[in-house]
Amino acid sequence: DAKTTQPTSMDCAEGRAANLPCNHSTISGNEYVYWYRQIHSQGPQYIIHGLKNNETNEMASLIITEDRKSSTLILPHATLRDTAVYYCIVRASEINFNKFYFGSGTKLNVKP
Amino acid sequence: DGGITQSPKYLFRKEGQNVTLSCEQNLNHDAMYWYRQDPGQGLRLIYYSQIVNDFQKGDIAEGYSVSREKKESFPLTVTSAQKNPTAFYLCASSDGGGGRETQYFGPGTRLLVL
């Protein structure tokens, strides 16, 4: 699976958009980009995933660059409850297709 | 409600003791997984099972064992051979395939060694 690089931590003001970047420069054509988040001492929560088109759901938007070497997760109006560690995962669709590799993620601190 | 349950929430193990962590899902998912998480770290895969009566080692399987006798259940045993078992253990399940599947996680079990 492609390796991902994320900043260790980020701050965001409550009510503002949180933009979390992820680099995956070695991504292959069949690899999807997934985002999860983990609130302290809880199980990770699925947020969104995509292949090459931008995606949006009730939680967030996922913007994938045209060359697919990086992506950005956008939380449009961050709240204090969005404080968590956010994981960007790139996973192949054929080889080891059931295995997700979680790195250290980005700790998002939403401040009042 | 559909979901994944793990029990207990906290578990204490004495030296030389085997302990079993429970994971149950009612999502009708074929695949189930066990991860270990150490403080400040990401998740590491211990074992996974894509179908009943079949399972494969993950990246850190030594000192652990699993069984998959029922689709709904995937218990993890932490054996006495696991010398550093203190960690947060997470169970997950998924369906589908072809790169589109999503893993859903349980609330976790925190294992502490006395």
Coordinates of C-alpha atoms in Angstrom, one line a residue, chain B:
Chain B
D1 CA -29.1 -1.4 16.6
G2 CA -26.5 -2.8 14.1
G3 CA -22.9 -2.6 15.0
I4 CA -19.8 -4.1 16.6
T5 CA -19.5 -4.8 20.3
Q6 CA -16.4 -5.6 22.3
S7 CA -16.2 -6.8 25.8
P8 CA -15.0 -6.1 28.3
K9 CA -14.1 -2.4 28.1
Y10 CA -11.2 -2.9 30.5
L11 CA -9.4 -6.2 31.2
F12 CA -6.6 -7.0 33.6
R13 CA -4.2 -9.8 33.0
K14 CA -1.8 -11.4 35.5
E15 CA 1.6 -12.6 34.5
G16 CA 1.5 -16.0 32.6
Q17 CA -2.3 -15.8 32.1
N18 CA -4.2 -16.2 28.9
V19 CA -7.1 -13.8 28.3
T20 CA -9.7 -13.7 25.7
L21 CA -11.2 -10.5 24.2
S22 CA -14.7 -10.7 22.7
C23 CA -15.8 -9.2 19.4
E24 CA -19.3 -9.6 18.0
Q25 CA -21.0 -8.0 15.0
N26 CA -24.5 -8.1 13.7
L27 CA -23.8 -6.3 10.4
N28 CA -23.7 -9.6 8.4
H29 CA -20.1 -8.7 7.4
D30 CA -17.9 -11.5 6.1
A31 CA -14.5 -10.0 7.1
M32 CA -13.3 -9.2 10.7
Y33 CA -10.1 -7.8 12.0
W34 CA -8.1 -7.3 15.2
Y35 CA -5.8 -4.3 15.7
R36 CA -3.5 -3.2 18.5
Q37 CA -2.9 0.4 19.4
D38 CA -0.2 1.6 21.7
P39 CA -0.3 5.1 23.2
G40 CA 0.2 7.9 20.6
Q41 CA 0.6 5.4 17.8
G42 CA -1.5 4.2 14.9
L43 CA -3.2 0.8 14.6
R44 CA -1.3 -2.4 13.8
L45 CA -3.0 -5.4 12.4
I46 CA -2.9 -8.6 14.5
Y47 CA -5.2 -11.1 12.7
Y48 CA -7.9 -10.9 10.1
S49 CA -10.5 -13.3 8.8
Q50 CA -12.2 -13.0 5.4
I51 CA -14.7 -15.8 5.9
V52 CA -15.8 -18.2 8.6
N53 CA -13.3 -20.9 9.6
D54 CA -10.5 -19.1 7.9
F55 CA -8.1 -16.4 9.2
Q56 CA -4.6 -15.0 8.4
K57 CA -1.8 -13.5 10.5
G58 CA -1.4 -9.8 10.3
D59 CA 1.8 -7.8 11.0
I60 CA 2.1 -8.6 14.7
A61 CA 0.5 -12.0 15.3
E62 CA 3.1 -13.4 17.6
G63 CA 1.6 -14.1 21.1
Y64 CA -2.0 -13.9 19.9
S65 CA -4.5 -16.5 18.6
V66 CA -8.0 -16.2 17.1
S67 CA -10.9 -18.4 16.0
R68 CA -13.7 -17.8 13.6
E69 CA -16.3 -20.5 14.1
K70 CA -19.3 -18.1 13.5
K71 CA -19.7 -15.3 11.1
E72 CA -20.7 -12.9 14.0
S73 CA -17.9 -13.7 16.3
F74 CA -14.1 -13.3 16.2
P75 CA -12.5 -13.7 19.7
L76 CA -8.9 -12.8 20.3
T77 CA -6.8 -14.6 22.9
V78 CA -3.7 -12.9 24.3
T79 CA -1.4 -15.7 25.3
S80 CA 1.3 -15.7 27.9
A81 CA 3.8 -15.6 25.0
Q82 CA 2.8 -12.0 24.4
K83 CA 5.4 -10.3 26.6
N84 CA 4.0 -6.7 26.3
P85 CA 0.3 -7.0 26.0
T86 CA -0.7 -3.7 27.6
A87 CA -2.5 -1.8 24.8
F88 CA -5.8 -0.8 23.3
Y89 CA -7.4 -3.6 21.2
L90 CA -9.8 -2.8 18.4
C91 CA -12.0 -5.1 16.4
A92 CA -13.4 -4.2 13.0
S93 CA -15.5 -5.7 10.3
S94 CA -16.2 -5.1 6.7
D95 CA -18.1 -6.3 3.7
G96 CA -17.7 -5.8 0.0
G97 CA -14.4 -5.8 -1.8
G98 CA -12.7 -4.5 -4.9
G99 CA -11.2 -1.5 -3.0
R100 CA -14.5 0.0 -2.0
E101 CA -15.1 -1.7 1.3
T102 CA -15.2 0.2 4.5
Q103 CA -14.1 -1.1 7.9
Y104 CA -16.3 -0.4 10.9
F105 CA -14.8 -0.4 14.4
G106 CA -15.9 -1.5 17.8
P107 CA -15.4 0.7 20.9
G108 CA -12.2 -1.2 21.9
T109 CA -10.9 -3.1 24.9
R110 CA -8.1 -1.7 27.1
L111 CA -5.8 -4.5 28.4
L112 CA -3.6 -3.9 31.4
V113 CA -1.1 -6.2 33.0
L114 CA -1.0 -6.5 36.7

